Backbone as JSON, one array per atom type, in Angstrom:
{
  "sequence": "YPLYDLRAINAKSPVQLGYKANVFQGTGEEWKNVHLKLSTANPNLSGLKPELSAWYLDFYVPVAVSSRSYKKMDRSVVVGYGYKDGEKAAGEMAMPAPAESVAEYVQTIQTTLNTEFDISLPYNVSSSNQPTLVDIRSYEMKASYQYSVAPKLDLDAFLIAKATGWEEFSLLPGEANIFFEGTFVGKTFIDPNSIKDTLSVSLGRDKRIVVKREKVKDFVSRKAIGTNVRETSAYEL",
  "N": [[0.84, -0.82, 0.08], [0.39, 2.53, -1.1], [2.2, 5.01, 0.32], [3.33, 8.2, 1.66], [5.14, 11.11, 2.48], [5.0, 14.49, 2.94], [6.97, 17.06, 2.69], [7.86, 20.84, 3.61], [10.12, 22.8, 4.1], [10.38, 25.73, 3.88], [8.13, 28.58, 3.57], [9.36, 29.22, 1.22], [10.32, 27.56, -0.26], [10.82, 24.4, -2.56], [8.05, 21.97, -2.25], [8.97, 19.18, -0.59], [8.23, 15.07, -1.73], [8.19, 12.7, -0.44], [8.05, 8.84, -1.36], [7.15, 5.61, -0.79], [6.3, 2.58, 1.43], [4.1, 0.16, 2.19], [4.69, -2.89, 2.98], [3.67, -6.1, 3.29], [2.8, -9.37, 3.34], [2.01, -12.68, 3.38], [2.57, -15.28, 3.92], [3.58, -17.65, 4.89], [6.07, -17.91, 5.34], [9.18, -16.18, 6.14], [10.64, -13.68, 4.53], [13.7, -12.92, 4.46], [16.17, -11.12, 3.15], [15.34, -9.95, 0.46], [14.26, -9.92, -2.65], [12.78, -7.28, -4.11], [10.25, -5.9, -6.72], [8.03, -3.24, -6.96], [5.37, -2.36, -8.33], [2.63, -0.27, -9.51], [0.73, -1.78, -10.97], [-2.69, -3.38, -10.43], [-3.78, -5.8, -9.49], [-5.73, -7.03, -9.08], [-7.79, -6.1, -10.54], [-10.42, -6.54, -13.12], [-8.33, -6.83, -16.27], [-9.88, -7.23, -19.49], [-11.25, -5.46, -21.39], [-14.77, -4.29, -21.54], [-17.9, -4.23, -22.72], [-20.62, -3.13, -24.84], [-23.41, -4.05, -24.74], [-27.09, -3.83, -26.77], [-29.6, -2.74, -25.62], [-32.62, -4.01, -25.0], [-35.65, -2.78, -25.55], [-39.44, -3.18, -24.59], [-42.91, -3.25, -24.98], [-45.46, -5.01, -22.44], [-47.71, -7.1, -22.41], [-50.06, -8.17, -21.29], [-51.2, -11.95, -21.07], [-54.01, -12.98, -21.91], [-56.14, -15.35, -20.81], [-58.54, -17.7, -20.33], [-60.28, -19.83, -17.8], [-61.32, -22.26, -17.87], [-58.81, -22.54, -20.44], [-56.84, -22.38, -18.75], [-56.46, -24.57, -17.0], [-55.08, -26.56, -18.79], [-52.31, -25.87, -19.67], [-49.13, -24.92, -19.36], [-48.3, -23.69, -16.09], [-46.09, -21.67, -16.21], [-46.81, -19.82, -18.16], [-48.77, -18.69, -17.7], [-47.83, -17.09, -15.34], [-45.17, -15.82, -15.86], [-44.03, -14.33, -18.44], [-45.04, -14.23, -21.12], [-44.01, -16.94, -21.75], [-42.51, -20.03, -22.24], [-41.46, -22.41, -19.43], [-37.37, -22.48, -19.8], [-37.16, -21.42, -22.08], [-36.49, -17.47, -23.57], [-37.39, -13.97, -24.07], [-37.23, -12.31, -26.89], [-34.52, -10.64, -28.47], [-33.97, -10.18, -24.95], [-31.67, -9.83, -22.7], [-28.33, -10.95, -21.23], [-27.64, -10.44, -17.81], [-24.74, -8.76, -17.51], [-21.93, -10.77, -14.73], [-21.25, -9.03, -11.46], [-18.51, -7.24, -11.55], [-16.08, -8.12, -10.28], [14.15, 6.31, 2.66], [15.49, 5.23, 0.61], [16.44, 5.76, -2.21], [18.33, 5.98, -3.93], [18.88, 3.06, -4.48], [17.08, 2.3, -6.1], [15.43, 1.5, -9.3], [13.25, 2.96, -11.28], [11.36, 2.13, -13.6], [9.74, 2.5, -16.0], [6.26, 0.83, -17.83], [4.19, -0.09, -20.51], [1.79, 0.26, -19.91], [1.4, 0.49, -17.0], [3.92, 1.65, -14.02], [7.01, 0.36, -13.07], [9.15, -0.03, -9.94], [12.35, -1.33, -9.51], [13.32, -2.65, -6.82], [16.77, -2.63, -5.09], [17.8, -2.9, -3.1], [18.33, -5.26, -0.38], [15.94, -6.9, 1.35], [14.33, -7.76, 3.85], [11.48, -9.06, 4.74], [8.38, -10.39, 6.94], [6.37, -12.59, 8.11], [3.42, -11.31, 8.84], [1.08, -9.55, 9.94], [2.23, -7.16, 10.85], [3.62, -4.38, 8.8], [6.38, -3.96, 6.3], [8.24, -1.59, 5.93], [9.06, 0.36, 2.58], [11.29, 2.61, 1.35], [10.75, 4.28, -1.23], [11.22, 6.02, -3.54], [12.62, 9.48, -3.73], [10.5, 13.19, -4.55], [10.91, 16.25, -5.83], [8.7, 19.3, -6.19], [7.55, 22.07, -7.33], [6.29, 24.62, -5.86], [3.78, 26.87, -4.37], [2.91, 29.26, -1.97], [0.06, 30.3, 0.12], [-2.56, 32.64, 1.5], [-5.09, 31.3, 3.63], [-8.79, 32.11, 4.33], [-11.8, 30.91, 6.1], [-13.48, 32.67, 7.36], [-16.46, 32.07, 9.37], [-16.62, 29.79, 9.56], [-14.64, 29.19, 10.87], [-11.93, 31.29, 12.47], [-9.3, 31.09, 12.33], [-5.94, 31.33, 10.33], [-4.67, 29.3, 7.62], [-1.85, 28.37, 6.35], [-1.46, 27.07, 2.71], [-0.38, 25.11, 0.79], [0.41, 25.54, -3.05], [1.51, 22.26, -5.11], [2.67, 21.29, -8.21], [3.19, 19.23, -11.38], [2.72, 16.81, -10.05], [2.07, 14.46, -11.55], [4.31, 13.29, -13.02], [4.81, 11.43, -11.41], [3.22, 9.14, -10.72], [1.53, 8.24, -8.84], [-0.05, 6.69, -6.57], [-3.34, 6.61, -5.09], [-3.54, 7.37, -1.14], [-2.49, 7.26, 1.74], [-0.94, 10.57, 3.46], [1.88, 11.78, 4.85], [2.29, 14.91, 7.16], [4.44, 17.35, 6.32], [5.51, 20.46, 7.7], [8.55, 22.82, 8.13], [10.05, 21.24, 9.63], [8.26, 20.12, 11.35], [5.75, 17.93, 12.02], [2.73, 18.51, 11.12], [0.15, 17.07, 10.54], [-1.99, 14.79, 8.23], [-3.12, 13.77, 5.42], [-4.95, 12.81, 2.66], [-3.87, 11.48, -0.81], [-5.29, 11.42, -3.43], [-4.95, 10.51, -6.71], [-7.28, 10.26, -9.27], [-8.59, 12.71, -8.1], [-7.97, 14.23, -8.15], [-6.87, 17.58, -9.53], [-4.34, 19.43, -11.97], [-3.68, 20.76, -9.65], [-1.58, 20.61, -6.54], [-2.99, 20.93, -3.37], [-1.95, 21.06, 0.05], [-2.78, 21.12, 3.01], [-0.92, 23.22, 5.38], [-0.99, 24.16, 7.74], [-1.85, 26.07, 10.59], [-1.36, 29.38, 10.78], [-0.61, 31.12, 13.83], [0.2, 34.13, 13.8], [-1.51, 35.85, 12.34], [-4.84, 37.68, 12.7], [-7.89, 37.26, 12.43], [-11.26, 38.75, 11.87], [-14.19, 38.71, 11.96], [-17.12, 40.56, 11.96], [-20.51, 41.74, 12.76], [-22.46, 43.98, 11.07], [-24.82, 46.33, 12.12], [-25.85, 48.44, 11.04], [-26.26, 47.74, 8.53], [-28.13, 45.42, 8.78], [-31.76, 44.6, 8.29], [-34.63, 43.9, 8.63], [-37.66, 43.32, 6.86], [-40.91, 42.43, 6.06], [-43.11, 40.95, 3.81], [-46.13, 40.7, 3.13], [-46.37, 36.91, 3.38], [-44.27, 36.3, 3.19], [-40.96, 36.89, 4.59], [-38.08, 39.01, 4.53], [-34.73, 39.12, 5.4], [-32.06, 40.38, 5.46], [-28.13, 41.14, 6.04], [-24.84, 41.93, 6.74], [-21.38, 41.58, 7.06], [-18.07, 42.15, 7.97], [-15.52, 41.76, 7.84]],
  "CA": [[-0.01, -0.08, -0.18], [1.4, 3.32, -0.94], [2.62, 6.0, 1.5], [4.1, 9.77, 1.64], [5.89, 12.24, 3.07], [5.09, 15.79, 2.26], [7.7, 18.02, 3.04], [7.66, 21.46, 3.28], [11.24, 23.53, 4.79], [9.44, 26.91, 4.83], [7.44, 29.1, 2.58], [9.4, 29.59, -0.02], [10.81, 26.25, -1.04], [9.93, 23.34, -2.96], [7.41, 20.39, -1.48], [9.28, 17.4, -1.38], [7.36, 14.65, -1.73], [8.3, 11.08, -0.41], [6.62, 8.05, -2.18], [7.3, 4.85, 0.37], [4.81, 1.61, 0.2], [4.04, -0.64, 3.28], [4.48, -4.15, 2.01], [2.73, -7.42, 3.38], [3.25, -10.91, 3.05], [1.15, -13.81, 4.4], [3.13, -16.63, 2.84], [3.9, -18.35, 5.81], [7.17, -17.88, 5.4], [10.2, -15.51, 6.07], [11.34, -13.14, 3.96], [15.08, -12.95, 4.32], [17.19, -10.55, 1.96], [14.84, -10.81, -0.48], [14.68, -8.88, -3.69], [11.31, -6.49, -4.26], [9.6, -5.1, -7.44], [6.97, -2.96, -6.72], [4.4, -2.45, -10.11], [1.49, 0.57, -9.83], [-0.43, -2.58, -11.65], [-3.29, -3.76, -9.5], [-4.04, -7.07, -10.53], [-7.7, -7.38, -8.37], [-8.98, -5.65, -11.59], [-9.86, -6.63, -14.64], [-8.12, -6.51, -17.46], [-10.71, -7.21, -19.66], [-12.11, -4.33, -21.62], [-16.17, -4.01, -21.22], [-18.52, -4.94, -24.1], [-21.41, -2.31, -24.04], [-24.33, -4.49, -25.45], [-27.73, -3.58, -26.41], [-30.74, -2.96, -24.62], [-34.35, -4.01, -26.05], [-36.99, -2.11, -24.78], [-41.07, -3.53, -25.32], [-43.96, -2.47, -23.64], [-45.58, -5.9, -21.75], [-48.67, -7.8, -22.87], [-50.36, -9.31, -20.68], [-51.87, -12.86, -22.19], [-55.75, -13.11, -21.52], [-56.49, -16.9, -20.8], [-59.66, -18.52, -19.31], [-59.89, -20.79, -16.48], [-60.84, -23.6, -18.53], [-57.58, -22.66, -20.92], [-55.79, -22.44, -17.76], [-55.93, -26.57, -16.47], [-54.58, -26.92, -19.63], [-51.25, -25.23, -20.32], [-48.38, -24.52, -18.53], [-48.1, -22.61, -15.61], [-44.67, -20.93, -16.26], [-47.53, -19.26, -19.15], [-49.2, -17.42, -16.92], [-47.24, -16.47, -14.43], [-44.06, -15.66, -16.33], [-43.91, -13.46, -19.75], [-45.46, -15.24, -22.06], [-43.08, -17.44, -22.29], [-42.54, -21.17, -21.78], [-39.64, -22.31, -18.87], [-36.61, -22.45, -20.95], [-37.76, -20.19, -23.45], [-35.91, -15.92, -23.23], [-37.82, -13.19, -24.82], [-36.06, -12.16, -28.36], [-33.8, -9.94, -27.21], [-33.22, -10.33, -24.19], [-30.06, -10.0, -22.76], [-28.16, -11.52, -19.89], [-27.41, -9.37, -17.08], [-23.14, -9.2, -16.26], [-21.74, -10.75, -13.51], [-20.77, -7.89, -11.01], [-16.81, -7.07, -11.9], [-15.17, -8.23, -9.02], [15.04, 7.06, 1.39], [16.7, 4.44, -0.69], [16.26, 6.05, -3.55], [19.44, 5.7, -5.12], [19.18, 1.7, -4.63], [16.17, 2.24, -6.68], [15.41, 1.46, -10.87], [12.04, 3.04, -11.97], [11.24, 1.62, -15.09], [7.75, 3.04, -17.53], [6.17, 0.49, -18.93], [3.36, 0.82, -21.4], [1.05, 1.15, -19.06], [2.65, 0.74, -14.95], [5.02, 2.06, -13.27], [7.87, -0.41, -11.64], [10.13, -0.06, -8.89], [13.53, -2.59, -8.7], [14.39, -2.05, -5.62], [18.26, -3.59, -5.52], [18.55, -3.14, -1.65], [17.73, -6.01, 0.28], [14.65, -6.14, 2.79], [13.5, -8.58, 5.25], [9.4, -9.02, 5.13], [7.9, -11.05, 7.7], [5.29, -13.42, 7.68], [2.82, -11.49, 9.63], [0.07, -8.17, 9.26], [3.03, -5.88, 10.17], [4.3, -3.62, 7.11], [7.53, -3.29, 6.06], [8.14, 0.57, 5.47], [9.81, 0.4, 2.3], [11.26, 3.9, 0.66], [10.89, 4.09, -2.99], [11.54, 7.47, -4.32], [12.13, 11.63, -3.11], [10.41, 13.22, -5.92], [10.61, 17.44, -5.53], [7.44, 19.79, -6.63], [7.53, 23.23, -7.88], [5.58, 25.3, -4.8], [3.56, 27.74, -4.36], [2.16, 29.29, -1.01], [-0.74, 31.62, 0.19], [-3.2, 32.18, 3.18], [-6.81, 31.19, 3.13], [-8.86, 32.03, 5.75], [-13.74, 31.27, 5.82], [-14.11, 33.68, 9.11], [-17.66, 32.35, 9.1], [-16.32, 28.81, 10.06], [-13.2, 28.96, 11.76], [-11.02, 33.01, 12.24], [-7.68, 31.44, 11.58], [-5.64, 31.54, 9.12], [-4.29, 28.67, 7.36], [-1.18, 27.84, 4.91], [-1.53, 26.75, 1.74], [1.04, 25.01, 0.02], [-0.66, 24.46, -3.76], [2.2, 21.87, -5.49], [2.01, 21.08, -9.34], [4.03, 18.77, -11.37], [2.7, 15.57, -9.77], [1.38, 14.05, -12.81], [4.71, 12.79, -13.77], [5.17, 10.21, -10.17], [2.43, 7.5, -10.87], [1.09, 8.0, -7.95], [-1.57, 5.77, -6.34], [-4.23, 6.8, -3.96], [-2.23, 6.67, -0.52], [-2.11, 8.45, 2.47], [0.56, 11.47, 3.24], [1.74, 12.74, 6.26], [2.75, 16.44, 6.05], [5.66, 18.04, 7.76], [6.28, 22.06, 7.61], [9.67, 24.02, 8.82], [10.73, 20.3, 10.68], [7.49, 19.27, 12.52], [4.58, 17.54, 11.55], [1.79, 18.85, 11.29], [-1.28, 16.4, 9.83], [-2.29, 13.69, 7.91], [-4.28, 13.64, 4.31], [-5.21, 11.82, 1.58], [-3.78, 11.89, -1.98], [-6.17, 10.15, -4.73], [-4.68, 11.29, -8.32], [-8.38, 10.42, -9.73], [-9.32, 13.57, -8.0], [-6.85, 15.94, -7.94], [-6.64, 18.25, -10.86], [-3.61, 19.93, -11.89], [-2.61, 20.91, -8.8], [-2.03, 19.32, -5.81], [-2.98, 21.13, -2.47], [-1.97, 20.84, 1.22], [-2.73, 22.28, 4.08], [0.13, 23.28, 5.99], [-1.22, 24.31, 9.32], [-2.65, 27.7, 11.26], [-0.49, 30.63, 11.76], [-1.54, 32.17, 14.58], [0.5, 35.39, 13.95], [-2.15, 36.15, 11.92], [-5.54, 38.08, 13.14], [-8.87, 37.53, 11.2], [-12.5, 38.92, 12.59], [-15.51, 38.86, 11.56], [-18.53, 41.33, 12.63], [-21.65, 41.87, 11.84], [-22.02, 45.19, 10.71], [-25.29, 46.09, 12.0], [-26.15, 49.46, 10.38], [-26.89, 47.27, 7.1], [-29.45, 44.81, 9.26], [-32.77, 44.82, 8.31], [-36.15, 42.78, 8.52], [-38.53, 43.53, 6.11], [-42.03, 41.22, 5.2], [-44.04, 40.84, 2.62], [-46.89, 39.83, 2.76], [-46.12, 36.0, 3.9], [-42.48, 36.58, 2.96], [-40.08, 37.38, 5.44], [-36.8, 39.1, 3.86], [-33.67, 39.83, 5.91], [-30.54, 41.06, 4.98], [-27.17, 40.9, 7.12], [-23.38, 42.3, 6.46], [-20.51, 41.25, 8.21], [-17.57, 42.61, 8.28], [-14.42, 41.34, 7.96]],
  "C": [[0.82, 1.24, -0.25], [1.02, 4.63, 0.69], [3.16, 7.21, 1.65], [4.47, 10.16, 2.76], [5.65, 13.73, 2.11], [5.96, 16.84, 2.94], [8.2, 19.05, 3.16], [8.94, 22.56, 4.6], [10.88, 24.84, 5.28], [8.85, 27.43, 3.63], [7.74, 29.6, 0.7], [10.32, 28.08, -0.52], [10.37, 25.37, -1.87], [9.23, 22.28, -2.33], [8.04, 19.37, -2.09], [8.66, 16.08, -1.19], [8.13, 12.58, -1.22], [7.63, 9.94, -0.74], [7.76, 6.64, -0.93], [5.68, 3.66, -0.03], [5.48, 0.51, 1.54], [3.92, -1.53, 2.43], [4.3, -4.78, 2.92], [3.15, -8.66, 3.09], [2.64, -11.88, 3.91], [1.38, -15.49, 4.08], [3.01, -17.91, 4.24], [5.26, -18.11, 6.39], [8.12, -16.51, 5.55], [10.58, -15.11, 5.12], [12.33, -12.78, 4.11], [15.51, -12.45, 3.08], [16.67, -11.16, 0.79], [15.07, -9.56, -1.28], [13.38, -8.34, -4.33], [11.29, -5.71, -5.53], [8.31, -4.93, -7.31], [6.29, -2.71, -8.15], [3.21, -1.46, -8.87], [0.3, -0.55, -10.41], [-1.7, -3.2, -10.57], [-4.06, -5.08, -10.23], [-5.24, -7.97, -9.92], [-8.46, -6.54, -9.68], [-8.17, -6.37, -12.54], [-8.88, -6.26, -15.81], [-9.04, -5.94, -18.97], [-11.62, -5.96, -19.96], [-13.36, -4.72, -21.35], [-16.77, -3.94, -22.8], [-19.98, -4.1, -23.62], [-22.82, -3.47, -25.23], [-26.31, -3.7, -25.78], [-29.05, -3.44, -25.65], [-31.42, -2.59, -25.22], [-34.81, -3.34, -25.05], [-37.97, -2.9, -25.48], [-42.01, -3.48, -24.37], [-44.88, -4.52, -23.64], [-47.05, -6.04, -22.04], [-49.13, -8.35, -22.75], [-51.15, -10.54, -22.09], [-52.69, -12.59, -21.84], [-55.63, -14.74, -21.84], [-57.9, -17.37, -19.99], [-59.7, -19.63, -19.06], [-60.08, -21.92, -16.98], [-59.04, -24.33, -19.05], [-56.8, -23.0, -20.15], [-55.54, -23.68, -17.04], [-54.68, -26.8, -17.8], [-53.24, -26.72, -19.7], [-50.71, -25.02, -18.71], [-48.29, -23.32, -17.15], [-47.42, -21.33, -15.78], [-45.42, -19.69, -17.86], [-48.06, -18.0, -19.03], [-48.49, -16.27, -16.16], [-45.76, -15.45, -14.77], [-44.46, -14.57, -17.53], [-44.48, -13.67, -20.72], [-44.54, -16.04, -22.53], [-42.75, -19.01, -21.54], [-41.34, -21.64, -20.57], [-38.36, -23.03, -20.21], [-35.99, -21.5, -21.99], [-36.93, -18.15, -23.16], [-36.6, -15.34, -24.28], [-36.75, -12.92, -26.13], [-35.68, -10.68, -28.34], [-33.33, -9.51, -25.86], [-31.84, -10.86, -23.32], [-29.81, -10.58, -21.38], [-27.48, -10.35, -18.97], [-26.03, -9.86, -16.95], [-23.52, -9.6, -15.21], [-21.16, -9.52, -12.93], [-19.14, -7.71, -10.84], [-16.54, -7.27, -10.32], [-13.65, -7.72, -8.78], [16.61, 6.13, 1.49], [16.58, 4.74, -1.65], [16.92, 5.78, -4.9], [19.42, 3.77, -5.12], [17.47, 0.88, -5.76], [15.89, 2.12, -8.18], [13.3, 1.86, -10.91], [11.81, 3.04, -13.18], [9.58, 0.98, -15.37], [7.37, 2.05, -18.35], [5.31, 1.03, -20.07], [2.2, 1.07, -20.5], [1.25, 0.91, -17.38], [3.45, 1.35, -15.15], [6.02, 1.27, -12.67], [8.66, 0.24, -10.75], [11.02, -1.35, -9.01], [14.08, -2.21, -7.89], [15.81, -2.9, -5.42], [18.73, -3.99, -3.88], [17.84, -4.18, -0.85], [16.97, -6.33, 1.89], [14.33, -7.62, 3.3], [11.91, -8.2, 5.51], [9.18, -10.12, 5.68], [6.61, -11.37, 7.38], [3.93, -12.54, 8.48], [1.86, -9.88, 9.36], [0.8, -6.92, 10.2], [3.73, -5.7, 9.25], [5.75, -3.8, 7.61], [7.7, -2.14, 5.3], [9.64, 0.5, 4.52], [9.9, 2.13, 1.66], [11.81, 3.52, -0.5], [11.65, 5.23, -3.93], [11.35, 9.11, -3.12], [12.1, 11.83, -4.8], [10.68, 15.35, -5.01], [9.95, 18.2, -6.72], [7.61, 20.94, -6.25], [5.92, 23.66, -6.81], [5.2, 26.45, -4.84], [2.49, 28.38, -3.24], [0.91, 30.6, -1.36], [-2.12, 31.28, 1.48], [-4.78, 31.8, 2.51], [-7.51, 30.92, 4.44], [-10.72, 32.07, 4.87], [-13.72, 31.55, 7.49], [-15.5, 32.66, 9.58], [-17.72, 31.0, 10.11], [-15.06, 28.38, 11.05], [-12.14, 30.48, 11.51], [-9.52, 32.31, 12.62], [-7.47, 31.3, 10.51], [-4.74, 30.2, 8.49], [-2.9, 28.69, 5.97], [-1.28, 26.72, 4.13], [-0.55, 25.92, 0.99], [-0.07, 24.53, -1.57], [0.79, 23.83, -4.77], [2.0, 21.47, -7.69], [3.83, 20.23, -9.61], [4.02, 16.62, -10.85], [2.77, 14.26, -10.61], [2.3, 12.84, -13.2], [5.48, 11.48, -12.81], [4.47, 8.92, -9.86], [2.44, 7.35, -9.44], [-0.54, 7.52, -7.74], [-2.03, 6.48, -5.35], [-3.51, 6.37, -2.63], [-2.91, 8.06, 0.67], [-0.8, 8.95, 3.15], [0.29, 11.81, 4.87], [2.29, 13.9, 5.46], [3.66, 17.41, 7.14], [6.28, 19.71, 7.2], [7.48, 22.45, 8.65], [10.08, 22.53, 9.75], [9.67, 20.11, 11.35], [5.99, 18.72, 11.78], [3.43, 18.23, 12.36], [0.18, 18.22, 11.1], [-1.21, 15.83, 8.8], [-2.97, 14.32, 6.45], [-4.07, 13.16, 3.32], [-4.8, 12.58, 0.41], [-4.44, 11.19, -2.92], [-5.95, 11.02, -5.84], [-5.68, 11.31, -9.28], [-9.25, 11.89, -8.99], [-8.96, 14.68, -8.08], [-6.53, 16.44, -9.87], [-4.94, 18.73, -11.02], [-2.45, 20.64, -10.66], [-3.13, 20.27, -7.9], [-1.96, 20.17, -4.28], [-3.31, 20.73, -1.22], [-1.8, 21.59, 1.96], [-1.74, 22.42, 5.03], [-0.09, 23.84, 7.6], [-1.84, 25.6, 9.28], [-1.35, 28.16, 11.77], [-0.77, 31.52, 12.24], [-1.18, 33.38, 14.81], [-0.76, 36.27, 13.04], [-4.12, 36.6, 12.74], [-6.87, 37.97, 12.5], [-10.32, 37.29, 12.54], [-13.18, 38.99, 11.61], [-16.2, 39.24, 12.42], [-19.83, 41.58, 11.82], [-21.9, 43.65, 11.69], [-23.82, 45.88, 11.32], [-26.17, 47.87, 11.11], [-27.03, 49.12, 9.22], [-27.53, 45.94, 7.18], [-30.53, 45.2, 9.31], [-33.36, 43.61, 7.39], [-37.05, 43.32, 7.42], [-40.28, 41.82, 5.83], [-43.09, 41.83, 4.75], [-44.85, 39.88, 2.45], [-46.97, 38.34, 3.75], [-44.81, 35.83, 4.23], [-41.84, 37.22, 3.75], [-39.19, 37.65, 4.93], [-35.62, 39.58, 4.42], [-32.65, 39.58, 5.14], [-29.47, 41.61, 5.63], [-25.77, 41.32, 6.23], [-22.63, 42.18, 7.49], [-19.33, 41.9, 7.34], [-15.96, 42.25, 8.62], [-12.86, 41.82, 8.27]]
}
């Protein structure tokens, strides 16, 4: 499972991305001094492309039968859709089944569809629920910094790092630890499927910035128009 470290030395430096992996194995044997090759491919996902079939629609026409003829007919004709057991309507399609840092020791291999990390440094991986942390790569991303405030929800100012160029690193969805100025400030989740061109990371609160939100009494009004009431409020930030 992928794991990341996002580090910023200060509000003027690039963001360092540490690409790591938690490696598990449950074979019952201890892996000692093994050669690991990690891949971004997911073997649990089917590699077969889906086939889109035509969806035929029709009107249901009930079959009128008399009580006398009902006794002679196959019950499936009446309670079904007008077809005997084992027969299907023309065009009826069967529903498909549901789809089931040691960076200097790492060689990155870009294949046609995936990325592989060939790690030459040997590792010991025990057969247990305890993961073995493997350092893969360390990348540097250009970043710009800005403050963001939402005084209606929180009066603190948050420093935001906006990093670009993450698309080149073949990231997978995973948790990330955030460090700013050498201090751990929190966790976030990186999902490449939902990130646009910029990776935004909150680096924490800056208590040196004071934010106030006060209602301006001169702009507060309340008017009744029939059964409707219109209220107007204004705030000074």
